[in-house]
Amino acid sequence: MRTRFWRQRNKIISATLTLIASLLLTGCLGNDAEDWNGKNISGLMPELEFDLINSRGESVSGDDYSGRVRMLFFGFTSCPDVCPTALQKLNQATSGLDPKLQDEVLTLFVSVDPKRDTPERLAKYVDFFGDNIVGLTGKEPQLRELAKRYRTTFGYDEPDPDGNYAVSHSSAIYVFDREGNPRLLMRPNLSREEIRHDLVALIEEDS
Amino acid sequence: MSLLDYLLPYDFSPLTVLSYMLVMGFYGIGLLRMPDQDRPGALRIFAFTLGVLICYAVMQTRFDYYAQYMFFVHRGQHLILHHIGPILIALSNPLPVMRFWFEKISPGWKRTLRPLGWFYQVLQQPFIALFLFVGLIYFWLWPSIHFDAMLSRDLYWVMNWSMLLDGLLFWWLIFDPRPPAITSSLGYGRRMLVLAAAGVLQMFLGAWIVFSRDMVYDVYEVCGRAWPLDPEVDQLLGGMLTYIPPAMMSILGILLMLRRAMHQDGKYTNQSKQLEETAS
């Protein structure tokens, strides 16, 4: 028991020490060659992968949209404020890009409210926010799996007498590069210029 | 959700489950096989089992889900991993069981494992132990590091395991049942000093979180909470869990050490005096 404990602890302690050392050696926390407005999440999360259905009801995976910079956002179409504001901001950020660059970016809007958000309803909703946006949803276990993968969660409130209910979800925008590597976590309070700056940097990175 | 969903791990970690199974397995087999006179009493076995079980529960049941998406539940998780669980395990004094297994290790292995013993001695220097104990709390609660730890699955596991292992080391140093007068364990005065220092340093951090007007830990805001709780209430509760119970545990630890010191006061010196007298 003792040795088991020691070995385990050694591993953890050396991992912790390596972590501290690497934080110190790399010039500390968050200093990066590129001046990102979002939070750099390289290496913190797994690459983009999912198993969902799109707004035409077809099943899709992460590979179906590869080759472009992707912005993943969780929400639901009955969302009163957070989702429309964020999606509108993303639309403004991308539509302000050089026309040549616009097709290099794709917004993936994942509805975590599959009970109300049918593919048709989702299609209508995302069309309102521009061309380079895809609506995705799935069965609740599929959505739970994806949320867990990106260390987030969602929950449903009790429905009111009319059957309406609020859905709590992440307010962050997860940005992946062309290869699907996680790169940035954008808080919704960034301005469209700040978002655009980061997107341009990611698009131009390896093209 | 069924009861099973609450008992099954949210984020299954085979290594974690295996470690706990090995610990309980070795403890149980050790108890059964060891000579009757060495075997700890029922209360001690209960304390050990309870300590291990609550640590397991906060790591590998639904509790872990809430700990990932609620700041105050996360603070509760660390209170158990870094304080309550290890305190119960240390107070249960599993030394006889460990000794039983240690005697089973072949001399060759003992020789190869010796560097680990030295490493252990270094970690159990009072100043280093205090630095590690308080330093780890500050490290994982440093806002930018906390943010990363909650985003990265690997870092999250390193965080929880480092808290648990350091908790075991620290509280074993403090509650080591061997009397310092006749063994190499730490003297009671030093143990009390270390506890007082750890208590005060944790109170600083806890008070800072409790009295912060801004959101210090916004990762729970960004990634969604397990249920819609006011962020300020969440932070306040989490701050209080960092502030009050650890300080109380330091004081309880000091009282316990005082009791032991008073109990043993003069016991061993008298014995040696008697020895001297009989010798002369």
Short mmCIF file of C-alpha atoms in Angstrom, two decimals:
data_model
loop_
_atom_site.label_atom_id
_atom_site.label_comp_id
_atom_site.label_asym_id
_atom_site.label_seq_id
_atom_site.Cartn_x
_atom_site.Cartn_y
_atom_site.Cartn_z
CA MET A 1 0.00 0.00 0.00
CA ARG A 2 2.77 2.26 1.01
CA THR A 3 4.78 1.82 -2.17
CA ARG A 4 1.69 2.17 -4.28
CA PHE A 5 1.03 5.47 -2.58
CA TRP A 6 4.57 6.61 -3.03
CA ARG A 7 4.72 5.78 -6.67
CA GLN A 8 1.44 7.50 -7.30
CA ARG A 9 2.52 10.54 -5.35
CA ASN A 10 5.87 10.69 -7.08
CA LYS A 11 4.14 10.76 -10.40
CA ILE A 12 1.82 13.54 -9.37
CA ILE A 13 4.54 15.55 -7.69
CA SER A 14 6.83 15.30 -10.67
CA ALA A 15 3.91 16.26 -12.91
CA THR A 16 3.22 19.25 -10.68
CA LEU A 17 6.86 20.26 -10.61
CA THR A 18 7.11 19.94 -14.39
CA LEU A 19 4.02 22.06 -14.66
CA ILE A 20 5.42 24.78 -12.40
CA ALA A 21 8.77 24.65 -14.16
CA SER A 22 7.19 24.90 -17.59
CA LEU A 23 5.02 27.80 -16.46
CA LEU A 24 8.11 29.60 -15.23
CA LEU A 25 10.29 28.69 -18.20
CA THR A 26 7.81 29.69 -20.86
CA GLY A 27 7.79 33.20 -19.50
CA CYS A 28 4.73 32.57 -17.40
CA LEU A 29 1.10 32.73 -17.64
CA GLY A 30 -0.55 33.62 -20.91
CA ASN A 31 2.40 35.27 -22.64
CA ASP A 32 2.18 34.21 -26.22
CA ALA A 33 3.81 35.32 -29.47
CA GLU A 34 0.43 36.39 -30.79
CA ASP A 35 -1.51 38.96 -28.84
CA TRP A 36 -4.82 37.12 -28.54
CA ASN A 37 -7.95 38.78 -27.25
CA GLY A 38 -9.47 35.44 -26.41
CA LYS A 39 -7.94 33.10 -23.87
CA ASN A 40 -5.34 30.75 -25.31
CA ILE A 41 -6.48 27.17 -24.66
CA SER A 42 -3.92 25.33 -26.82
CA GLY A 43 -3.22 21.96 -25.30
CA LEU A 44 -5.82 22.30 -22.58
CA MET A 45 -8.64 20.64 -24.45
CA PRO A 46 -9.07 17.82 -26.96
CA GLU A 47 -9.43 18.54 -30.68
CA LEU A 48 -12.82 19.17 -32.24
CA GLU A 49 -14.86 16.00 -32.48
CA PHE A 50 -18.58 15.42 -32.29
CA ASP A 51 -21.36 13.20 -33.43
CA LEU A 52 -24.50 15.30 -33.99
CA ILE A 53 -27.21 16.07 -36.54
CA ASN A 54 -27.37 19.20 -38.66
CA SER A 55 -30.35 21.37 -39.43
CA ARG A 56 -31.29 19.11 -42.36
CA GLY A 57 -31.53 16.17 -40.00
CA GLU A 58 -28.36 14.47 -41.35
CA SER A 59 -25.83 13.07 -38.94
CA VAL A 60 -22.50 14.90 -39.06
CA SER A 61 -19.12 14.64 -37.38
CA GLY A 62 -16.28 17.03 -36.70
CA ASP A 63 -14.49 16.01 -39.91
CA ASP A 64 -17.38 17.26 -42.04
CA TYR A 65 -16.36 20.84 -41.45
CA SER A 66 -12.58 20.51 -41.34
CA GLY A 67 -10.20 22.87 -43.10
CA ARG A 68 -11.79 25.99 -41.69
CA VAL A 69 -11.45 27.98 -38.51
CA ARG A 70 -14.46 26.98 -36.43
CA MET A 71 -16.26 28.72 -33.60
CA LEU A 72 -18.28 26.40 -31.39
CA PHE A 73 -21.10 27.88 -29.36
CA PHE A 74 -23.71 26.18 -27.15
CA GLY A 75 -27.20 27.62 -26.88
CA PHE A 76 -30.88 27.14 -27.69
CA THR A 77 -33.20 28.96 -30.09
CA SER A 78 -35.64 30.16 -27.42
CA CYS A 79 -32.73 31.85 -25.65
CA PRO A 80 -33.78 35.40 -24.77
CA ASP A 81 -30.46 37.26 -24.66
CA VAL A 82 -27.09 35.46 -24.50
CA CYS A 83 -27.39 33.45 -27.71
CA PRO A 84 -28.81 36.09 -30.08
CA THR A 85 -26.30 38.68 -28.83
CA ALA A 86 -23.38 36.32 -29.22
CA LEU A 87 -24.45 35.02 -32.63
CA GLN A 88 -25.07 38.52 -33.90
CA LYS A 89 -21.66 39.59 -32.71
CA LEU A 90 -20.02 36.61 -34.40
CA ASN A 91 -21.91 37.42 -37.59
CA GLN A 92 -20.74 41.03 -37.47
CA ALA A 93 -17.19 39.89 -36.79
CA THR A 94 -17.14 37.50 -39.74
CA SER A 95 -19.08 39.66 -42.20
CA GLY A 96 -16.59 42.45 -41.58
CA LEU A 97 -13.78 40.19 -42.81
CA ASP A 98 -12.20 40.49 -46.23
CA PRO A 99 -14.62 38.62 -48.59
CA LYS A 100 -11.81 36.18 -49.45
CA LEU A 101 -11.49 35.25 -45.80
CA GLN A 102 -15.17 34.95 -45.01
CA ASP A 103 -15.46 31.37 -46.21
CA GLU A 104 -12.54 30.37 -44.05
CA VAL A 105 -14.58 30.75 -40.88
CA LEU A 106 -17.57 28.71 -39.77
CA THR A 107 -19.76 29.12 -36.71
CA LEU A 108 -21.13 25.93 -35.22
CA PHE A 109 -24.21 26.64 -33.14
CA VAL A 110 -25.06 23.62 -31.01
CA SER A 111 -28.56 23.66 -29.56
CA VAL A 112 -28.67 21.86 -26.21
CA ASP A 113 -32.48 21.94 -26.19
CA PRO A 114 -33.33 19.12 -28.63
CA LYS A 115 -36.89 18.79 -27.29
CA ARG A 116 -37.93 22.15 -28.69
CA ASP A 117 -35.27 22.73 -31.33
CA THR A 118 -36.20 20.53 -34.27
CA PRO A 119 -33.87 20.63 -37.29
CA GLU A 120 -36.39 22.87 -39.14
CA ARG A 121 -36.62 25.33 -36.30
CA LEU A 122 -32.84 25.33 -35.98
CA ALA A 123 -32.43 25.97 -39.74
CA LYS A 124 -34.74 28.99 -39.59
CA TYR A 125 -32.90 30.33 -36.57
CA VAL A 126 -29.34 30.07 -37.86
CA ASP A 127 -30.22 31.42 -41.32
CA PHE A 128 -31.09 34.63 -39.61
CA PHE A 129 -27.48 35.02 -38.45
CA GLY A 130 -25.70 34.88 -41.80
CA ASP A 131 -24.40 32.27 -44.21
CA ASN A 132 -21.36 30.88 -42.48
CA ILE A 133 -23.20 29.33 -39.62
CA VAL A 134 -24.36 25.77 -39.12
CA GLY A 135 -27.00 24.69 -36.65
CA LEU A 136 -26.34 21.41 -34.89
CA THR A 137 -28.17 19.38 -32.30
CA GLY A 138 -28.53 15.78 -31.22
CA LYS A 139 -29.97 13.45 -28.64
CA GLU A 140 -29.38 14.55 -25.08
CA PRO A 141 -26.66 11.92 -24.39
CA GLN A 142 -24.77 13.04 -27.52
CA LEU A 143 -24.98 16.65 -26.37
CA ARG A 144 -23.92 15.73 -22.83
CA GLU A 145 -20.92 13.92 -24.28
CA LEU A 146 -19.86 16.96 -26.30
CA ALA A 147 -20.41 19.36 -23.39
CA LYS A 148 -18.35 17.14 -21.10
CA ARG A 149 -15.57 16.97 -23.69
CA TYR A 150 -15.31 20.75 -23.57
CA ARG A 151 -15.68 20.95 -19.79
CA THR A 152 -19.04 22.63 -19.84
CA THR A 153 -22.58 21.71 -18.93
CA PHE A 154 -26.20 22.70 -19.47
CA GLY A 155 -29.37 22.32 -17.48
CA TYR A 156 -33.10 22.89 -17.79
CA ASP A 157 -35.29 24.95 -15.49
CA GLU A 158 -38.77 23.86 -14.45
CA PRO A 159 -41.27 24.71 -17.23
CA ASP A 160 -43.80 27.47 -16.52
CA PRO A 161 -47.58 26.88 -17.06
CA ASP A 162 -47.14 27.63 -20.79
CA GLY A 163 -44.43 24.99 -21.08
CA ASN A 164 -41.59 27.47 -21.53
CA TYR A 165 -38.38 26.86 -19.67
CA ALA A 166 -34.95 28.43 -19.46
CA VAL A 167 -31.80 26.51 -20.33
CA SER A 168 -28.51 27.24 -18.60
CA HIS A 169 -25.50 26.80 -20.86
CA SER A 170 -21.94 27.94 -21.44
CA SER A 171 -21.55 31.50 -22.62
CA ALA A 172 -18.11 30.88 -24.10
CA ILE A 173 -17.13 30.58 -27.74
CA TYR A 174 -14.62 27.81 -28.38
CA VAL A 175 -12.39 28.54 -31.37
CA PHE A 176 -10.62 25.74 -33.26
CA ASP A 177 -8.03 26.15 -36.00
CA ARG A 178 -8.16 24.51 -39.45
CA GLU A 179 -6.77 21.26 -38.10
CA GLY A 180 -9.39 21.19 -35.38
CA ASN A 181 -6.99 22.00 -32.55
CA PRO A 182 -8.50 24.00 -29.71
CA ARG A 183 -7.00 27.49 -29.75
CA LEU A 184 -9.06 30.13 -28.03
CA LEU A 185 -11.85 30.56 -25.58
CA MET A 186 -13.70 33.79 -26.21
CA ARG A 187 -15.82 35.37 -23.56
CA PRO A 188 -19.00 36.94 -24.92
CA ASN A 189 -17.96 40.40 -23.73
CA LEU A 190 -15.28 40.72 -26.44
CA SER A 191 -16.05 43.30 -29.11
CA ARG A 192 -16.53 42.27 -32.74
CA GLU A 193 -13.24 43.96 -33.62
CA GLU A 194 -11.41 41.92 -31.01
CA ILE A 195 -13.02 38.72 -32.26
CA ARG A 196 -12.19 39.63 -35.86
CA HIS A 197 -8.57 40.31 -34.96
CA ASP A 198 -8.19 36.82 -33.49
CA LEU A 199 -9.98 35.18 -36.41
CA VAL A 200 -7.76 36.88 -38.97
CA ALA A 201 -4.67 35.81 -37.07
CA LEU A 202 -5.89 32.21 -37.02
CA ILE A 203 -6.86 32.20 -40.71
CA GLU A 204 -3.57 33.68 -41.83
CA GLU A 205 -1.56 31.42 -39.58
CA ASP A 206 -1.07 28.60 -42.04
CA SER A 207 -2.56 29.66 -45.37
CA MET B 1 -31.82 10.37 -12.57
CA SER B 2 -31.60 7.05 -10.79
CA LEU B 3 -29.58 6.35 -7.67
CA LEU B 4 -27.04 4.52 -9.79
CA ASP B 5 -26.35 7.69 -11.78
CA TYR B 6 -25.48 9.47 -8.56
CA LEU B 7 -23.13 6.72 -7.44
CA LEU B 8 -21.33 6.14 -10.73
CA PRO B 9 -18.39 8.40 -11.63
CA TYR B 10 -19.08 11.48 -13.75
CA ASP B 11 -15.61 11.33 -15.22
CA PHE B 12 -14.43 7.74 -14.89
CA SER B 13 -10.73 7.43 -14.07
CA PRO B 14 -9.54 3.80 -14.07
CA LEU B 15 -6.30 4.74 -12.32
CA THR B 16 -8.22 6.41 -9.50
CA VAL B 17 -10.63 3.50 -9.02
CA LEU B 18 -7.72 1.06 -9.10
CA SER B 19 -5.75 3.07 -6.53
CA TYR B 20 -8.66 3.11 -4.10
CA MET B 21 -9.32 -0.59 -4.62
CA LEU B 22 -5.67 -1.38 -3.92
CA VAL B 23 -5.63 0.74 -0.78
CA MET B 24 -8.80 -0.86 0.60
CA GLY B 25 -7.68 -4.31 -0.54
CA PHE B 26 -4.28 -4.08 1.14
CA TYR B 27 -5.82 -2.59 4.26
CA GLY B 28 -8.48 -5.32 4.50
CA ILE B 29 -6.12 -8.22 3.81
CA GLY B 30 -3.56 -6.73 6.19
CA LEU B 31 -6.20 -6.56 8.94
CA LEU B 32 -7.23 -10.15 8.45
CA ARG B 33 -3.74 -11.57 8.33
CA MET B 34 -1.99 -9.56 11.00
CA PRO B 35 -1.56 -10.87 14.59
CA ASP B 36 -4.54 -10.08 16.85
CA GLN B 37 -2.59 -7.93 19.29
CA ASP B 38 -1.48 -5.53 16.50
CA ARG B 39 -4.88 -5.14 14.89
CA PRO B 40 -6.47 -1.66 15.23
CA GLY B 41 -9.82 -1.46 17.03
CA ALA B 42 -13.21 -1.06 15.36
CA LEU B 43 -13.30 2.72 15.71
CA ARG B 44 -9.94 3.11 13.99
CA ILE B 45 -10.93 0.79 11.16
CA PHE B 46 -14.14 2.76 10.80
CA ALA B 47 -12.27 6.09 10.71
CA PHE B 48 -9.87 4.80 8.04
CA THR B 49 -12.66 3.37 5.88
CA LEU B 50 -14.75 6.52 6.22
CA GLY B 51 -11.76 8.71 5.30
CA VAL B 52 -11.02 6.66 2.18
CA LEU B 53 -14.69 6.44 1.21
CA ILE B 54 -15.40 10.17 1.39
CA CYS B 55 -12.31 10.91 -0.70
CA TYR B 56 -13.47 8.34 -3.24
CA ALA B 57 -16.98 9.76 -3.18
CA VAL B 58 -15.93 13.29 -4.05
CA MET B 59 -13.70 12.03 -6.88
CA GLN B 60 -15.69 9.24 -8.48
CA THR B 61 -19.40 9.87 -8.01
CA ARG B 62 -21.86 12.47 -9.25
CA PHE B 63 -20.38 14.81 -6.62
CA ASP B 64 -17.48 15.37 -9.02
CA TYR B 65 -19.89 16.75 -11.63
CA TYR B 66 -21.12 19.43 -9.25
CA ALA B 67 -17.54 20.11 -8.15
CA GLN B 68 -16.61 20.82 -11.78
CA TYR B 69 -19.42 23.29 -12.37
CA MET B 70 -19.87 24.99 -9.02
CA PHE B 71 -17.13 26.86 -7.22
CA PHE B 72 -18.42 26.22 -3.72
CA VAL B 73 -18.86 22.47 -4.35
CA HIS B 74 -15.30 22.45 -5.70
CA ARG B 75 -14.11 24.05 -2.45
CA GLY B 76 -16.04 21.40 -0.54
CA GLN B 77 -14.33 18.73 -2.61
CA HIS B 78 -10.89 20.09 -1.72
CA LEU B 79 -11.89 20.44 1.93
CA ILE B 80 -12.48 16.70 1.94
CA LEU B 81 -9.45 15.74 -0.20
CA HIS B 82 -6.97 18.02 1.55
CA HIS B 83 -8.37 18.07 5.09
CA ILE B 84 -11.20 15.85 6.34
CA GLY B 85 -10.36 12.62 4.48
CA PRO B 86 -6.61 12.66 5.26
CA ILE B 87 -7.31 13.74 8.87
CA LEU B 88 -9.55 10.71 9.38
CA ILE B 89 -6.98 8.43 7.76
CA ALA B 90 -4.10 9.85 9.80
CA LEU B 91 -6.07 9.70 13.08
CA SER B 92 -7.03 6.10 12.36
CA ASN B 93 -3.31 5.31 12.58
CA PRO B 94 -2.90 2.72 9.82
CA LEU B 95 0.73 2.26 10.87
CA PRO B 96 0.34 -1.38 12.04
CA VAL B 97 -1.14 -2.37 8.69
CA MET B 98 1.61 -0.55 6.82
CA ARG B 99 4.23 -2.18 9.02
CA PHE B 100 2.67 -5.59 8.32
CA TRP B 101 3.04 -5.09 4.58
CA PHE B 102 6.43 -3.45 4.87
CA GLU B 103 7.77 -6.59 6.52
CA LYS B 104 6.55 -8.59 3.51
CA ILE B 105 8.70 -6.59 1.09
CA SER B 106 11.88 -8.44 0.15
CA PRO B 107 15.22 -6.89 1.23
CA GLY B 108 16.17 -6.30 -2.42
CA TRP B 109 13.07 -4.25 -3.00
CA LYS B 110 13.58 -2.40 0.24
CA ARG B 111 16.99 -1.35 -1.02
CA THR B 112 15.64 -0.13 -4.36
CA LEU B 113 12.84 1.73 -2.61
CA ARG B 114 15.20 3.47 -0.23
CA PRO B 115 15.51 6.68 -2.34
CA LEU B 116 11.74 7.04 -1.98
CA GLY B 117 12.26 7.01 1.77
CA TRP B 118 14.78 9.82 1.50
CA PHE B 119 12.44 11.78 -0.71
CA TYR B 120 9.75 11.27 1.91
CA GLN B 121 12.08 12.54 4.63
CA VAL B 122 12.72 15.70 2.62
CA LEU B 123 9.01 16.31 2.02
CA GLN B 124 8.30 15.84 5.72
CA GLN B 125 10.65 18.61 6.83
CA PRO B 126 8.26 20.91 8.71
CA PHE B 127 9.00 23.97 6.60
CA ILE B 128 8.76 22.09 3.30
CA ALA B 129 5.58 20.33 4.43
CA LEU B 130 4.00 23.65 5.39
CA PHE B 131 5.11 25.26 2.15
CA LEU B 132 3.66 22.39 0.10
CA PHE B 133 0.42 22.31 2.06
CA VAL B 134 -0.36 26.00 1.84
CA GLY B 135 1.45 26.50 -1.47
CA LEU B 136 -0.73 23.95 -3.25
CA ILE B 137 -3.91 25.66 -2.06
CA TYR B 138 -2.63 29.03 -3.29
CA PHE B 139 -1.31 27.52 -6.52
CA TRP B 140 -4.56 25.87 -7.59
CA LEU B 141 -6.60 28.89 -6.52
CA TRP B 142 -4.42 31.34 -8.43
CA PRO B 143 -7.13 32.71 -10.77
CA SER B 144 -5.41 32.02 -14.10
CA ILE B 145 -4.19 28.57 -13.02
CA HIS B 146 -7.59 27.74 -11.59
CA PHE B 147 -9.15 28.65 -14.91
CA ASP B 148 -6.83 26.31 -16.81
CA ALA B 149 -7.27 23.51 -14.28
CA MET B 150 -11.03 23.62 -14.69
CA LEU B 151 -10.73 23.61 -18.49
CA SER B 152 -8.21 20.83 -18.86
CA ARG B 153 -9.16 17.32 -17.85
CA ASP B 154 -5.53 16.32 -17.23
CA LEU B 155 -4.78 19.33 -15.07
CA TYR B 156 -7.99 18.73 -13.15
CA TRP B 157 -6.89 15.22 -12.21
CA VAL B 158 -3.39 16.38 -11.30
CA MET B 159 -4.98 19.05 -9.10
CA ASN B 160 -7.24 16.66 -7.20
CA TRP B 161 -4.61 13.97 -6.76
CA SER B 162 -1.96 16.46 -5.65
CA MET B 163 -4.37 17.81 -3.04
CA LEU B 164 -5.18 14.35 -1.71
CA LEU B 165 -1.58 13.11 -1.57
CA ASP B 166 -0.31 16.29 0.00
CA GLY B 167 -3.17 16.18 2.51
CA LEU B 168 -2.13 12.66 3.51
CA LEU B 169 1.51 13.69 3.89
CA PHE B 170 0.73 16.80 5.89
CA TRP B 171 -1.81 15.33 8.31
CA TRP B 172 0.32 12.25 8.83
CA LEU B 173 3.19 14.53 9.86
CA ILE B 174 0.86 16.32 12.27
CA PHE B 175 -0.98 13.32 13.73
CA ASP B 176 1.89 10.83 13.71
CA PRO B 177 1.02 8.72 16.79
CA ARG B 178 4.63 7.92 17.67
CA PRO B 179 5.78 9.97 20.67
CA PRO B 180 8.47 12.44 19.57
CA ALA B 181 10.38 11.94 22.83
CA ILE B 182 11.49 8.46 21.82
CA THR B 183 11.05 8.39 18.01
CA SER B 184 12.03 10.56 15.08
CA SER B 185 8.51 12.02 14.67
CA LEU B 186 8.08 15.78 14.79
CA GLY B 187 8.00 17.44 18.23
CA TYR B 188 4.62 18.65 19.50
CA GLY B 189 5.70 22.29 19.67
CA ARG B 190 6.69 22.27 16.03
CA ARG B 191 3.54 20.46 15.02
CA MET B 192 1.48 23.19 16.70
CA LEU B 193 3.53 25.94 15.05
CA VAL B 194 3.06 24.37 11.61
CA LEU B 195 -0.70 24.06 12.23
CA ALA B 196 -0.99 27.66 13.39
CA ALA B 197 0.95 28.95 10.39
CA ALA B 198 -1.12 26.84 7.98
CA GLY B 199 -4.32 28.10 9.60
CA VAL B 200 -3.38 31.77 9.38
CA LEU B 201 -2.18 31.51 5.76
CA GLN B 202 -5.41 29.79 4.71
CA MET B 203 -7.46 32.43 6.49
CA PHE B 204 -5.78 35.16 4.44
CA LEU B 205 -6.75 33.46 1.20
CA GLY B 206 -10.26 32.61 2.38
CA ALA B 207 -10.88 36.13 3.59
CA TRP B 208 -9.64 37.52 0.30
CA ILE B 209 -12.12 35.38 -1.65
CA VAL B 210 -15.00 36.13 0.75
CA PHE B 211 -14.44 39.88 0.64
CA SER B 212 -13.69 40.19 -3.09
CA ARG B 213 -16.27 42.36 -4.74
CA ASP B 214 -15.38 41.21 -8.28
CA MET B 215 -15.71 37.78 -9.76
CA VAL B 216 -12.34 36.17 -9.08
CA TYR B 217 -13.20 32.76 -10.52
CA ASP B 218 -15.20 33.39 -13.66
CA VAL B 219 -14.54 30.00 -15.26
CA TYR B 220 -17.82 28.78 -13.74
CA GLU B 221 -19.53 31.74 -15.37
CA VAL B 222 -17.96 31.08 -18.75
CA CYS B 223 -18.52 27.32 -18.77
CA GLY B 224 -21.95 27.22 -17.21
CA ARG B 225 -23.02 26.29 -13.71
CA ALA B 226 -24.63 23.02 -12.70
CA TRP B 227 -27.71 24.97 -11.70
CA PRO B 228 -28.49 28.69 -11.95
CA LEU B 229 -26.99 30.00 -8.70
CA ASP B 230 -26.07 33.65 -8.30
CA PRO B 231 -22.30 33.84 -9.10
CA GLU B 232 -21.65 36.09 -6.10
CA VAL B 233 -23.34 33.66 -3.74
CA ASP B 234 -21.31 30.83 -5.24
CA GLN B 235 -18.06 32.70 -4.72
CA LEU B 236 -19.04 33.75 -1.20
CA LEU B 237 -19.89 30.19 -0.16
CA GLY B 238 -16.69 28.90 -1.74
CA GLY B 239 -14.68 31.57 0.04
CA MET B 240 -16.27 30.66 3.37
CA LEU B 241 -15.40 27.00 2.85
CA THR B 242 -11.78 28.05 2.24
CA TYR B 243 -11.83 30.40 5.22
CA ILE B 244 -13.64 28.87 8.17
CA PRO B 245 -13.40 25.04 8.28
CA PRO B 246 -9.62 24.87 7.59
CA ALA B 247 -8.99 27.43 10.33
CA MET B 248 -11.15 25.41 12.70
CA MET B 249 -9.29 22.25 11.83
CA SER B 250 -5.95 23.91 12.58
CA ILE B 251 -7.23 24.88 16.01
CA LEU B 252 -8.67 21.43 16.69
CA GLY B 253 -5.35 19.95 15.60
CA ILE B 254 -3.47 22.24 17.99
CA LEU B 255 -5.81 21.27 20.86
CA LEU B 256 -5.29 17.61 20.10
CA MET B 257 -1.52 18.09 20.08
CA LEU B 258 -1.68 20.01 23.38
CA ARG B 259 -3.63 17.16 24.92
CA ARG B 260 -1.11 14.62 23.71
CA ALA B 261 1.81 16.76 24.84
CA MET B 262 0.28 17.17 28.32
CA HIS B 263 -0.51 13.49 28.48
CA GLN B 264 3.02 12.51 27.64
CA ASP B 265 4.63 15.35 29.59
CA GLY B 266 7.28 13.90 31.80
CA LYS B 267 6.36 10.35 30.89
CA TYR B 268 9.48 9.54 28.98
CA THR B 269 11.87 11.84 30.85
CA ASN B 270 10.73 10.30 34.16
CA GLN B 271 11.38 6.89 32.76
CA SER B 272 14.88 7.83 31.73
CA LYS B 273 15.43 9.46 35.13
CA GLN B 274 14.30 6.30 36.84
CA LEU B 275 16.65 4.37 34.64
CA GLU B 276 19.47 6.71 35.63
CA GLU B 277 18.58 6.35 39.31
CA THR B 278 18.48 2.60 39.20
CA ALA B 279 21.74 2.57 37.31
CA SER B 280 23.57 4.73 39.83
#
